[in-house]
PDB file of N, CA and C in Angstrom:
ATOM      1  N   MET V1051      29.890 -23.605 -41.636  1.00  0.00           N
ATOM      2  CA  MET V1051      29.625 -23.368 -40.238  1.00  0.00           C
ATOM      3  C   MET V1051      29.621 -24.717 -39.531  1.00  0.00           C
ATOM      4  N   THR V1052      30.204 -24.773 -38.351  1.00  0.00           N
ATOM      5  CA  THR V1052      30.265 -26.024 -37.600  1.00  0.00           C
ATOM      6  C   THR V1052      28.976 -26.206 -36.812  1.00  0.00           C
ATOM      7  N   THR V1053      28.785 -27.419 -36.282  1.00  0.00           N
ATOM      8  CA  THR V1053      27.597 -27.726 -35.492  1.00  0.00           C
ATOM      9  C   THR V1053      27.526 -26.841 -34.255  1.00  0.00           C
ATOM     10  N   THR V1054      28.658 -26.576 -33.631  1.00  0.00           N
ATOM     11  CA  THR V1054      28.707 -25.752 -32.440  1.00  0.00           C
ATOM     12  C   THR V1054      28.260 -24.331 -32.760  1.00  0.00           C
ATOM     13  N   GLN V1055      28.724 -23.794 -33.862  1.00  0.00           N
ATOM     14  CA  GLN V1055      28.364 -22.433 -34.231  1.00  0.00           C
ATOM     15  C   GLN V1055      26.882 -22.315 -34.560  1.00  0.00           C
ATOM     16  N   SER V1056      26.311 -23.280 -35.246  1.00  0.00           N
ATOM     17  CA  SER V1056      24.912 -23.189 -35.649  1.00  0.00           C
ATOM     18  C   SER V1056      23.957 -23.370 -34.469  1.00  0.00           C
ATOM     19  N   SER V1057      24.384 -24.058 -33.414  1.00  0.00           N
ATOM     20  CA  SER V1057      23.492 -24.285 -32.274  1.00  0.00           C
ATOM     21  C   SER V1057      23.482 -23.105 -31.302  1.00  0.00           C
ATOM     22  N   ARG V1058      24.431 -22.208 -31.418  1.00  0.00           N
ATOM     23  CA  ARG V1058      24.468 -21.042 -30.542  1.00  0.00           C
ATOM     24  C   ARG V1058      23.569 -19.943 -31.084  1.00  0.00           C
ATOM     25  N   THR V1059      22.977 -19.171 -30.183  1.00  0.00           N
ATOM     26  CA  THR V1059      22.185 -18.017 -30.590  1.00  0.00           C
ATOM     27  C   THR V1059      23.131 -16.869 -30.821  1.00  0.00           C
ATOM     28  N   SER V1060      22.898 -16.156 -31.892  1.00  0.00           N
ATOM     29  CA  SER V1060      23.771 -15.020 -32.189  1.00  0.00           C
ATOM     30  C   SER V1060      23.561 -13.935 -31.141  1.00  0.00           C
ATOM     31  N   PRO V1061      24.580 -13.127 -30.874  1.00  0.00           N
ATOM     32  CA  PRO V1061      24.444 -12.048 -29.897  1.00  0.00           C
ATOM     33  C   PRO V1061      23.316 -11.089 -30.271  1.00  0.00           C
ATOM     34  N   THR V1062      23.108 -10.845 -31.550  1.00  0.00           N
ATOM     35  CA  THR V1062      22.049  -9.944 -31.983  1.00  0.00           C
ATOM     36  C   THR V1062      20.675 -10.524 -31.657  1.00  0.00           C
ATOM     37  N   ALA V1063      20.475 -11.798 -31.891  1.00  0.00           N
ATOM     38  CA  ALA V1063      19.198 -12.444 -31.593  1.00  0.00           C
ATOM     39  C   ALA V1063      18.929 -12.447 -30.092  1.00  0.00           C
ATOM     40  N   ALA V1064      19.936 -12.701 -29.296  1.00  0.00           N
ATOM     41  CA  ALA V1064      19.776 -12.708 -27.837  1.00  0.00           C
ATOM     42  C   ALA V1064      19.432 -11.307 -27.339  1.00  0.00           C
ATOM     43  N   ALA V1065      20.069 -10.293 -27.882  1.00  0.00           N
ATOM     44  CA  ALA V1065      19.810  -8.919 -27.465  1.00  0.00           C
ATOM     45  C   ALA V1065      18.393  -8.499 -27.853  1.00  0.00           C
ATOM     46  N   THR V1066      17.926  -8.960 -28.996  1.00  0.00           N
ATOM     47  CA  THR V1066      16.585  -8.614 -29.442  1.00  0.00           C
ATOM     48  C   THR V1066      15.533  -9.294 -28.578  1.00  0.00           C
ATOM     49  N   ALA V1067      15.749 -10.531 -28.183  1.00  0.00           N
ATOM     50  CA  ALA V1067      14.779 -11.279 -27.381  1.00  0.00           C
ATOM     51  C   ALA V1067      14.706 -10.753 -25.952  1.00  0.00           C
ATOM     52  N   ALA V1068      15.818 -10.356 -25.397  1.00  0.00           N
ATOM     53  CA  ALA V1068      15.849  -9.924 -24.000  1.00  0.00           C
ATOM     54  C   ALA V1068      14.959  -8.712 -23.732  1.00  0.00           C
ATOM     55  N   PRO V1069      15.002  -7.650 -24.540  1.00  0.00           N
ATOM     56  CA  PRO V1069      14.135  -6.510 -24.251  1.00  0.00           C
ATOM     57  C   PRO V1069      12.643  -6.873 -24.326  1.00  0.00           C
ATOM     58  N   ASP V1070      12.256  -7.727 -25.273  1.00  0.00           N
ATOM     59  CA  ASP V1070      10.859  -8.123 -25.370  1.00  0.00           C
ATOM     60  C   ASP V1070      10.423  -8.868 -24.118  1.00  0.00           C
ATOM     61  N   THR V1071      11.265  -9.764 -23.656  1.00  0.00           N
ATOM     62  CA  THR V1071      10.962 -10.508 -22.445  1.00  0.00           C
ATOM     63  C   THR V1071      10.909  -9.565 -21.247  1.00  0.00           C
ATOM     64  N   ALA V1072      11.876  -8.675 -21.149  1.00  0.00           N
ATOM     65  CA  ALA V1072      11.902  -7.709 -20.047  1.00  0.00           C
ATOM     66  C   ALA V1072      10.682  -6.801 -20.114  1.00  0.00           C
ATOM     67  N   THR V1073      10.323  -6.342 -21.290  1.00  0.00           N
ATOM     68  CA  THR V1073       9.172  -5.465 -21.453  1.00  0.00           C
ATOM     69  C   THR V1073       7.893  -6.169 -21.009  1.00  0.00           C
ATOM     70  N   ALA V1074       7.752  -7.421 -21.394  1.00  0.00           N
ATOM     71  CA  ALA V1074       6.566  -8.190 -21.004  1.00  0.00           C
ATOM     72  C   ALA V1074       6.537  -8.421 -19.494  1.00  0.00           C
ATOM     73  N   ARG V1075       7.679  -8.724 -18.924  1.00  0.00           N
ATOM     74  CA  ARG V1075       7.740  -8.947 -17.470  1.00  0.00           C
ATOM     75  C   ARG V1075       7.427  -7.666 -16.715  1.00  0.00           C
ATOM     76  N   ILE V1076       7.965  -6.543 -17.206  1.00  0.00           N
ATOM     77  CA  ILE V1076       7.687  -5.252 -16.567  1.00  0.00           C
ATOM     78  C   ILE V1076       6.204  -4.926 -16.683  1.00  0.00           C
ATOM     79  N   ALA V1077       5.629  -5.137 -17.838  1.00  0.00           N
ATOM     80  CA  ALA V1077       4.198  -4.868 -18.028  1.00  0.00           C
ATOM     81  C   ALA V1077       3.359  -5.724 -17.084  1.00  0.00           C
ATOM     82  N   GLY V1078       3.732  -6.982 -16.922  1.00  0.00           N
ATOM     83  CA  GLY V1078       3.014  -7.858 -16.001  1.00  0.00           C
ATOM     84  C   GLY V1078       3.127  -7.389 -14.557  1.00  0.00           C
ATOM     85  N   ALA V1079       4.323  -6.992 -14.170  1.00  0.00           N
ATOM     86  CA  ALA V1079       4.534  -6.509 -12.801  1.00  0.00           C
ATOM     87  C   ALA V1079       3.788  -5.194 -12.570  1.00  0.00           C
ATOM     88  N   ARG V1080       3.768  -4.325 -13.573  1.00  0.00           N
ATOM     89  CA  ARG V1080       3.032  -3.061 -13.443  1.00  0.00           C
ATOM     90  C   ARG V1080       1.534  -3.315 -13.325  1.00  0.00           C
ATOM     91  N   GLN V1081       1.037  -4.278 -14.058  1.00  0.00           N
ATOM     92  CA  GLN V1081      -0.379  -4.618 -13.961  1.00  0.00           C
ATOM     93  C   GLN V1081      -0.705  -5.138 -12.566  1.00  0.00           C
ATOM     94  N   ARG V1082       0.200  -5.939 -12.028  1.00  0.00           N
ATOM     95  CA  ARG V1082       0.018  -6.451 -10.667  1.00  0.00           C
ATOM     96  C   ARG V1082      -0.009  -5.285  -9.664  1.00  0.00           C
ATOM     97  N   ILE V1083       0.881  -4.308  -9.848  1.00  0.00           N
ATOM     98  CA  ILE V1083       0.895  -3.123  -8.978  1.00  0.00           C
ATOM     99  C   ILE V1083      -0.401  -2.342  -9.118  1.00  0.00           C
ATOM    100  N   ASP V1084      -0.873  -2.156 -10.361  1.00  0.00           N
ATOM    101  CA  ASP V1084      -2.135  -1.447 -10.580  1.00  0.00           C
ATOM    102  C   ASP V1084      -3.291  -2.152  -9.880  1.00  0.00           C
ATOM    103  N   ASP V1085      -3.319  -3.479  -9.969  1.00  0.00           N
ATOM    104  CA  ASP V1085      -4.360  -4.264  -9.303  1.00  0.00           C
ATOM    105  C   ASP V1085      -4.271  -4.105  -7.780  1.00  0.00           C
ATOM    106  N   LEU V1086      -3.057  -4.178  -7.262  1.00  0.00           N
ATOM    107  CA  LEU V1086      -2.859  -3.993  -5.817  1.00  0.00           C
ATOM    108  C   LEU V1086      -3.274  -2.589  -5.389  1.00  0.00           C
ATOM    109  N   ASP V1087      -2.895  -1.580  -6.173  1.00  0.00           N
ATOM    110  CA  ASP V1087      -3.272  -0.203  -5.839  1.00  0.00           C
ATOM    111  C   ASP V1087      -4.785  -0.034  -5.792  1.00  0.00           C
ATOM    112  N   ALA V1088      -5.489  -0.647  -6.731  1.00  0.00           N
ATOM    113  CA  ALA V1088      -6.957  -0.563  -6.731  1.00  0.00           C
ATOM    114  C   ALA V1088      -7.525  -1.190  -5.461  1.00  0.00           C
ATOM    115  N   ARG V1089      -6.970  -2.327  -5.055  1.00  0.00           N
ATOM    116  CA  ARG V1089      -7.422  -2.979  -3.823  1.00  0.00           C
ATOM    117  C   ARG V1089      -7.089  -2.139  -2.598  1.00  0.00           C
ATOM    118  N   ILE V1090      -5.893  -1.545  -2.590  1.00  0.00           N
ATOM    119  CA  ILE V1090      -5.479  -0.705  -1.455  1.00  0.00           C
ATOM    120  C   ILE V1090      -6.411   0.497  -1.326  1.00  0.00           C
ATOM    121  N   VAL V1091      -6.711   1.154  -2.440  1.00  0.00           N
ATOM    122  CA  VAL V1091      -7.611   2.312  -2.409  1.00  0.00           C
ATOM    123  C   VAL V1091      -8.984   1.899  -1.876  1.00  0.00           C
ATOM    124  N   ALA V1092      -9.500   0.767  -2.342  1.00  0.00           N
ATOM    125  CA  ALA V1092     -10.797   0.287  -1.863  1.00  0.00           C
ATOM    126  C   ALA V1092     -10.749   0.008  -0.358  1.00  0.00           C
ATOM    127  N   LEU V1093      -9.668  -0.579   0.114  1.00  0.00           N
ATOM    128  CA  LEU V1093      -9.528  -0.860   1.544  1.00  0.00           C
ATOM    129  C   LEU V1093      -9.407   0.428   2.361  1.00  0.00           C
ATOM    130  N   ILE V1094      -8.700   1.414   1.831  1.00  0.00           N
ATOM    131  CA  ILE V1094      -8.573   2.696   2.539  1.00  0.00           C
ATOM    132  C   ILE V1094      -9.947   3.354   2.649  1.00  0.00           C
ATOM    133  N   LYS V1095     -10.719   3.323   1.568  1.00  0.00           N
ATOM    134  CA  LYS V1095     -12.074   3.895   1.620  1.00  0.00           C
ATOM    135  C   LYS V1095     -12.928   3.162   2.644  1.00  0.00           C
ATOM    136  N   GLU V1096     -12.809   1.849   2.693  1.00  0.00           N
ATOM    137  CA  GLU V1096     -13.547   1.056   3.679  1.00  0.00           C
ATOM    138  C   GLU V1096     -13.107   1.417   5.095  1.00  0.00           C
ATOM    139  N   ARG V1097     -11.790   1.597   5.279  1.00  0.00           N
ATOM    140  CA  ARG V1097     -11.259   1.975   6.589  1.00  0.00           C
ATOM    141  C   ARG V1097     -11.764   3.356   7.002  1.00  0.00           C
ATOM    142  N   MET V1098     -11.799   4.279   6.049  1.00  0.00           N
ATOM    143  CA  MET V1098     -12.290   5.630   6.332  1.00  0.00           C
ATOM    144  C   MET V1098     -13.749   5.580   6.783  1.00  0.00           C
ATOM    145  N   SER V1099     -14.534   4.764   6.131  1.00  0.00           N
ATOM    146  CA  SER V1099     -15.945   4.631   6.487  1.00  0.00           C
ATOM    147  C   SER V1099     -16.103   4.049   7.891  1.00  0.00           C
ATOM    148  N   ALA V1100     -15.339   3.009   8.203  1.00  0.00           N
ATOM    149  CA  ALA V1100     -15.410   2.401   9.543  1.00  0.00           C
ATOM    150  C   ALA V1100     -14.967   3.391  10.607  1.00  0.00           C
ATOM    151  N   SER V1101     -13.913   4.147  10.309  1.00  0.00           N
ATOM    152  CA  SER V1101     -13.410   5.134  11.249  1.00  0.00           C
ATOM    153  C   SER V1101     -14.442   6.241  11.467  1.00  0.00           C
ATOM    154  N   ASP V1102     -15.090   6.666  10.399  1.00  0.00           N
ATOM    155  CA  ASP V1102     -16.123   7.694  10.507  1.00  0.00           C
ATOM    156  C   ASP V1102     -17.277   7.209  11.392  1.00  0.00           C
ATOM    157  N   GLU V1103     -17.649   5.945  11.208  1.00  0.00           N
ATOM    158  CA  GLU V1103     -18.722   5.368  12.025  1.00  0.00           C
ATOM    159  C   GLU V1103     -18.350   5.400  13.506  1.00  0.00           C
ATOM    160  N   ILE V1104     -17.122   5.002  13.809  1.00  0.00           N
ATOM    161  CA  ILE V1104     -16.650   5.000  15.198  1.00  0.00           C
ATOM    162  C   ILE V1104     -16.647   6.415  15.767  1.00  0.00           C
ATOM    163  N   GLN V1105     -16.153   7.357  14.979  1.00  0.00           N
ATOM    164  CA  GLN V1105     -16.107   8.748  15.441  1.00  0.00           C
ATOM    165  C   GLN V1105     -17.508   9.281  15.732  1.00  0.00           C
ATOM    166  N   GLN V1106     -18.455   8.977  14.861  1.00  0.00           N
ATOM    167  CA  GLN V1106     -19.828   9.446  15.067  1.00  0.00           C
ATOM    168  C   GLN V1106     -20.437   8.832  16.326  1.00  0.00           C
ATOM    169  N   ILE V1107     -20.171   7.566  16.565  1.00  0.00           N
ATOM    170  CA  ILE V1107     -20.673   6.902  17.781  1.00  0.00           C
ATOM    171  C   ILE V1107     -20.072   7.572  19.014  1.00  0.00           C
ATOM    172  N   ARG V1108     -18.765   7.802  18.983  1.00  0.00           N
ATOM    173  CA  ARG V1108     -18.096   8.437  20.128  1.00  0.00           C
ATOM    174  C   ARG V1108     -18.674   9.825  20.403  1.00  0.00           C
ATOM    175  N   ILE V1109     -18.827  10.628  19.351  1.00  0.00           N
ATOM    176  CA  ILE V1109     -19.327  11.998  19.504  1.00  0.00           C
ATOM    177  C   ILE V1109     -20.760  11.976  20.039  1.00  0.00           C
ATOM    178  N   THR V1110     -21.592  11.092  19.481  1.00  0.00           N
ATOM    179  CA  THR V1110     -22.982  10.969  19.931  1.00  0.00           C
ATOM    180  C   THR V1110     -23.050  10.581  21.402  1.00  0.00           C
ATOM    181  N   ASP V1111     -22.083   9.774  21.825  1.00  0.00           N
ATOM    182  CA  ASP V1111     -22.030   9.313  23.212  1.00  0.00           C
ATOM    183  C   ASP V1111     -21.358  10.331  24.134  1.00  0.00           C
ATOM    184  N   GLY V1112     -21.007  11.496  23.590  1.00  0.00           N
ATOM    185  CA  GLY V1112     -20.402  12.553  24.403  1.00  0.00           C
ATOM    186  C   GLY V1112     -18.891  12.465  24.508  1.00  0.00           C
ATOM    187  N   GLY V1113     -18.287  11.584  23.748  1.00  0.00           N
ATOM    188  CA  GLY V1113     -16.829  11.434  23.808  1.00  0.00           C
ATOM    189  C   GLY V1113     -16.109  12.263  22.765  1.00  0.00           C
ATOM    190  N   ARG V1114     -14.823  12.056  22.711  1.00  0.00           N
ATOM    191  CA  ARG V1114     -13.985  12.754  21.732  1.00  0.00           C
ATOM    192  C   ARG V1114     -13.993  11.999  20.417  1.00  0.00           C
ATOM    193  N   ARG V1115     -13.771  12.724  19.346  1.00  0.00           N
ATOM    194  CA  ARG V1115     -13.720  12.119  18.015  1.00  0.00           C
ATOM    195  C   ARG V1115     -12.505  11.215  17.869  1.00  0.00           C
ATOM    196  N   VAL V1116     -11.390  11.574  18.508  1.00  0.00           N
ATOM    197  CA  VAL V1116     -10.126  10.850  18.361  1.00  0.00           C
ATOM    198  C   VAL V1116      -9.769  10.138  19.661  1.00  0.00           C
ATOM    199  N   ASP V1117      -9.303   8.902  19.530  1.00  0.00           N
ATOM    200  CA  ASP V1117      -8.836   8.109  20.677  1.00  0.00           C
ATOM    201  C   ASP V1117      -7.323   7.960  20.523  1.00  0.00           C
ATOM    202  N   LEU V1118      -6.580   8.794  21.238  1.00  0.00           N
ATOM    203  CA  LEU V1118      -5.123   8.829  21.081  1.00  0.00           C
ATOM    204  C   LEU V1118      -4.453   7.520  21.478  1.00  0.00           C
ATOM    205  N   ALA V1119      -4.970   6.830  22.474  1.00  0.00           N
ATOM    206  CA  ALA V1119      -4.389   5.546  22.871  1.00  0.00           C
ATOM    207  C   ALA V1119      -4.531   4.535  21.732  1.00  0.00           C
ATOM    208  N   ARG V1120      -5.676   4.531  21.081  1.00  0.00           N
ATOM    209  CA  ARG V1120      -5.902   3.629  19.942  1.00  0.00           C
ATOM    210  C   ARG V1120      -4.960   3.994  18.803  1.00  0.00           C
ATOM    211  N   GLU V1121      -4.772   5.276  18.552  1.00  0.00           N
ATOM    212  CA  GLU V1121      -3.863   5.693  17.486  1.00  0.00           C
ATOM    213  C   GLU V1121      -2.426   5.251  17.774  1.00  0.00           C
ATOM    214  N   MET V1122      -2.025   5.291  19.025  1.00  0.00           N
ATOM    215  CA  MET V1122      -0.681   4.818  19.386  1.00  0.00           C
ATOM    216  C   MET V1122      -0.552   3.318  19.120  1.00  0.00           C
ATOM    217  N   ASP V1123      -1.605   2.562  19.409  1.00  0.00           N
ATOM    218  CA  ASP V1123      -1.600   1.122  19.107  1.00  0.00           C
ATOM    219  C   ASP V1123      -1.420   0.890  17.602  1.00  0.00           C
ATOM    220  N   ILE V1124      -2.113   1.678  16.806  1.00  0.00           N
ATOM    221  CA  ILE V1124      -2.020   1.548  15.348  1.00  0.00           C
ATOM    222  C   ILE V1124      -0.614   1.905  14.869  1.00  0.00           C
ATOM    223  N   LEU V1125      -0.048   2.962  15.410  1.00  0.00           N
ATOM    224  CA  LEU V1125       1.326   3.348  15.048  1.00  0.00           C
ATOM    225  C   LEU V1125       2.310   2.227  15.372  1.00  0.00           C
ATOM    226  N   ARG V1126       2.158   1.634  16.547  1.00  0.00           N
ATOM    227  CA  ARG V1126       3.035   0.519  16.941  1.00  0.00           C
ATOM    228  C   ARG V1126       2.858  -0.673  16.013  1.00  0.00           C
ATOM    229  N   HIS V1127       1.611  -0.987  15.695  1.00  0.00           N
ATOM    230  CA  HIS V1127       1.316  -2.129  14.828  1.00  0.00           C
ATOM    231  C   HIS V1127       1.986  -1.963  13.465  1.00  0.00           C
ATOM    232  N   TYR V1128       1.806  -0.825  12.846  1.00  0.00           N
ATOM    233  CA  TYR V1128       2.410  -0.595  11.534  1.00  0.00           C
ATOM    234  C   TYR V1128       3.934  -0.532  11.628  1.00  0.00           C
ATOM    235  N   GLY V1129       4.435   0.072  12.687  1.00  0.00           N
ATOM    236  CA  GLY V1129       5.880   0.133  12.881  1.00  0.00           C
ATOM    237  C   GLY V1129       6.493  -1.249  13.028  1.00  0.00           C
ATOM    238  N   ASP V1130       5.822  -2.112  13.779  1.00  0.00           N
ATOM    239  CA  ASP V1130       6.302  -3.486  13.949  1.00  0.00           C
ATOM    240  C   ASP V1130       6.229  -4.268  12.635  1.00  0.00           C
ATOM    241  N   ALA V1131       5.164  -4.060  11.886  1.00  0.00           N
ATOM    242  CA  ALA V1131       4.946  -4.834  10.668  1.00  0.00           C
ATOM    243  C   ALA V1131       5.825  -4.375   9.498  1.00  0.00           C
ATOM    244  N   LEU V1132       6.075  -3.077   9.398  1.00  0.00           N
ATOM    245  CA  LEU V1132       6.745  -2.541   8.205  1.00  0.00           C
ATOM    246  C   LEU V1132       8.063  -1.825   8.491  1.00  0.00           C
ATOM    247  N   GLY V1133       8.485  -1.844   9.726  1.00  0.00           N
ATOM    248  CA  GLY V1133       9.690  -1.107  10.105  1.00  0.00           C
ATOM    249  C   GLY V1133       9.274   0.219  10.715  1.00  0.00           C
ATOM    250  N   ARG V1134       9.987   0.612  11.720  1.00  0.00           N
ATOM    251  CA  ARG V1134       9.570   1.772  12.512  1.00  0.00           C
ATOM    252  C   ARG V1134       9.350   3.030  11.678  1.00  0.00           C
ATOM    253  N   GLU V1135      10.317   3.401  10.859  1.00  0.00           N
ATOM    254  CA  GLU V1135      10.196   4.657  10.115  1.00  0.00           C
ATOM    255  C   GLU V1135       9.091   4.583   9.059  1.00  0.00           C
ATOM    256  N   ARG V1136       9.153   3.584   8.194  1.00  0.00           N
ATOM    257  CA  ARG V1136       8.174   3.484   7.104  1.00  0.00           C
ATOM    258  C   ARG V1136       6.779   3.162   7.625  1.00  0.00           C
ATOM    259  N   GLY V1137       6.718   2.227   8.557  1.00  0.00           N
ATOM    260  CA  GLY V1137       5.422   1.835   9.099  1.00  0.00           C
ATOM    261  C   GLY V1137       4.735   2.975   9.820  1.00  0.00           C
ATOM    262  N   THR V1138       5.498   3.699  10.605  1.00  0.00           N
ATOM    263  CA  THR V1138       4.934   4.825  11.343  1.00  0.00           C
ATOM    264  C   THR V1138       4.474   5.916  10.384  1.00  0.00           C
ATOM    265  N   ARG V1139       5.264   6.174   9.366  1.00  0.00           N
ATOM    266  CA  ARG V1139       4.891   7.197   8.375  1.00  0.00           C
ATOM    267  C   ARG V1139       3.596   6.815   7.659  1.00  0.00           C
ATOM    268  N   LEU V1140       3.475   5.552   7.269  1.00  0.00           N
ATOM    269  CA  LEU V1140       2.258   5.093   6.606  1.00  0.00           C
ATOM    270  C   LEU V1140       1.062   5.167   7.553  1.00  0.00           C
ATOM    271  N   ALA V1141       1.250   4.732   8.787  1.00  0.00           N
ATOM    272  CA  ALA V1141       0.162   4.766   9.766  1.00  0.00           C
ATOM    273  C   ALA V1141      -0.292   6.203  10.017  1.00  0.00           C
ATOM    274  N   MET V1142       0.641   7.130  10.119  1.00  0.00           N
ATOM    275  CA  MET V1142       0.281   8.537  10.324  1.00  0.00           C
ATOM    276  C   MET V1142      -0.564   9.050   9.163  1.00  0.00           C
ATOM    277  N   THR V1143      -0.201   8.669   7.952  1.00  0.00           N
ATOM    278  CA  THR V1143      -0.970   9.089   6.782  1.00  0.00           C
ATOM    279  C   THR V1143      -2.374   8.508   6.835  1.00  0.00           C
ATOM    280  N   LEU V1144      -2.480   7.227   7.148  1.00  0.00           N
ATOM    281  CA  LEU V1144      -3.798   6.597   7.255  1.00  0.00           C
ATOM    282  C   LEU V1144      -4.641   7.231   8.360  1.00  0.00           C
ATOM    283  N   LEU V1145      -4.033   7.472   9.498  1.00  0.00           N
ATOM    284  CA  LEU V1145      -4.770   8.084  10.600  1.00  0.00           C
ATOM    285  C   LEU V1145      -5.262   9.472  10.212  1.00  0.00           C
ATOM    286  N   GLU V1146      -4.420  10.223   9.540  1.00  0.00           N
ATOM    287  CA  GLU V1146      -4.814  11.561   9.102  1.00  0.00           C
ATOM    288  C   GLU V1146      -5.986  11.483   8.118  1.00  0.00           C
ATOM    289  N   LEU V1147      -5.912  10.554   7.177  1.00  0.00           N
ATOM    290  CA  LEU V1147      -7.005  10.378   6.216  1.00  0.00           C
ATOM    291  C   LEU V1147      -8.303   9.971   6.903  1.00  0.00           C
ATOM    292  N   CYS V1148      -8.193   9.147   7.919  1.00  0.00           N
ATOM    293  CA  CYS V1148      -9.372   8.573   8.550  1.00  0.00           C
ATOM    294  C   CYS V1148      -9.934   9.413   9.689  1.00  0.00           C
ATOM    295  N   ARG V1149      -9.170  10.374  10.162  1.00  0.00           N
ATOM    296  CA  ARG V1149      -9.674  11.226  11.245  1.00  0.00           C
ATOM    297  C   ARG V1149     -10.826  12.100  10.783  1.00  0.00           C
ATOM    298  N   GLY V1150     -10.736  12.549   9.554  1.00  0.00           N
ATOM    299  CA  GLY V1150     -11.783  13.419   9.046  1.00  0.00           C
ATOM    300  C   GLY V1150     -11.822  14.731   9.794  1.00  0.00           C
ATOM    301  N   THR V1151     -12.912  15.398   9.668  1.00  0.00           N
ATOM    302  CA  THR V1151     -13.070  16.687  10.340  1.00  0.00           C
ATOM    303  C   THR V1151     -14.272  16.678  11.255  1.00  0.00           C
ATOM    304  N   GLY V1152     -14.884  15.524  11.387  1.00  0.00           N
ATOM    305  CA  GLY V1152     -16.063  15.425  12.236  1.00  0.00           C
ATOM    306  C   GLY V1152     -17.348  15.769  11.489  1.00  0.00           C
ATOM    307  N   GLY V1153     -17.231  16.400  10.337  1.00  0.00           N
ATOM    308  CA  GLY V1153     -18.422  16.783   9.602  1.00  0.00           C
ATOM    309  C   GLY V1153     -18.410  16.266   8.172  1.00  0.00           C
ATOM    310  N   ARG V1154     -17.677  15.228   7.955  1.00  0.00           N
ATOM    311  CA  ARG V1154     -17.562  14.655   6.617  1.00  0.00           C
ATOM    312  C   ARG V1154     -18.870  14.238   6.032  1.00  0.00           C
TER     313      ARG V1154
END
């Protein structure tokens, strides 16, 4: 075997190493997603609590539970930040989750 041949990695060795590296990278990225999801869920719960507090204050003060002008601001904010279609869809979901039923 020549020096050039011995210094090259065989195709079989390269193929074996690549899946392990890819598997480890995927596992790391999935763990990062899991961590982010846990933080997102915690933030959504915090947002729901803050929204509930606001709704209770409004109702106690004789107002409506929902402030449509504020919701439009939120829709615009998410649409601007994440793109109109996706941002608006996400904001609508959050608003629906946070509106509650008034008796939560």
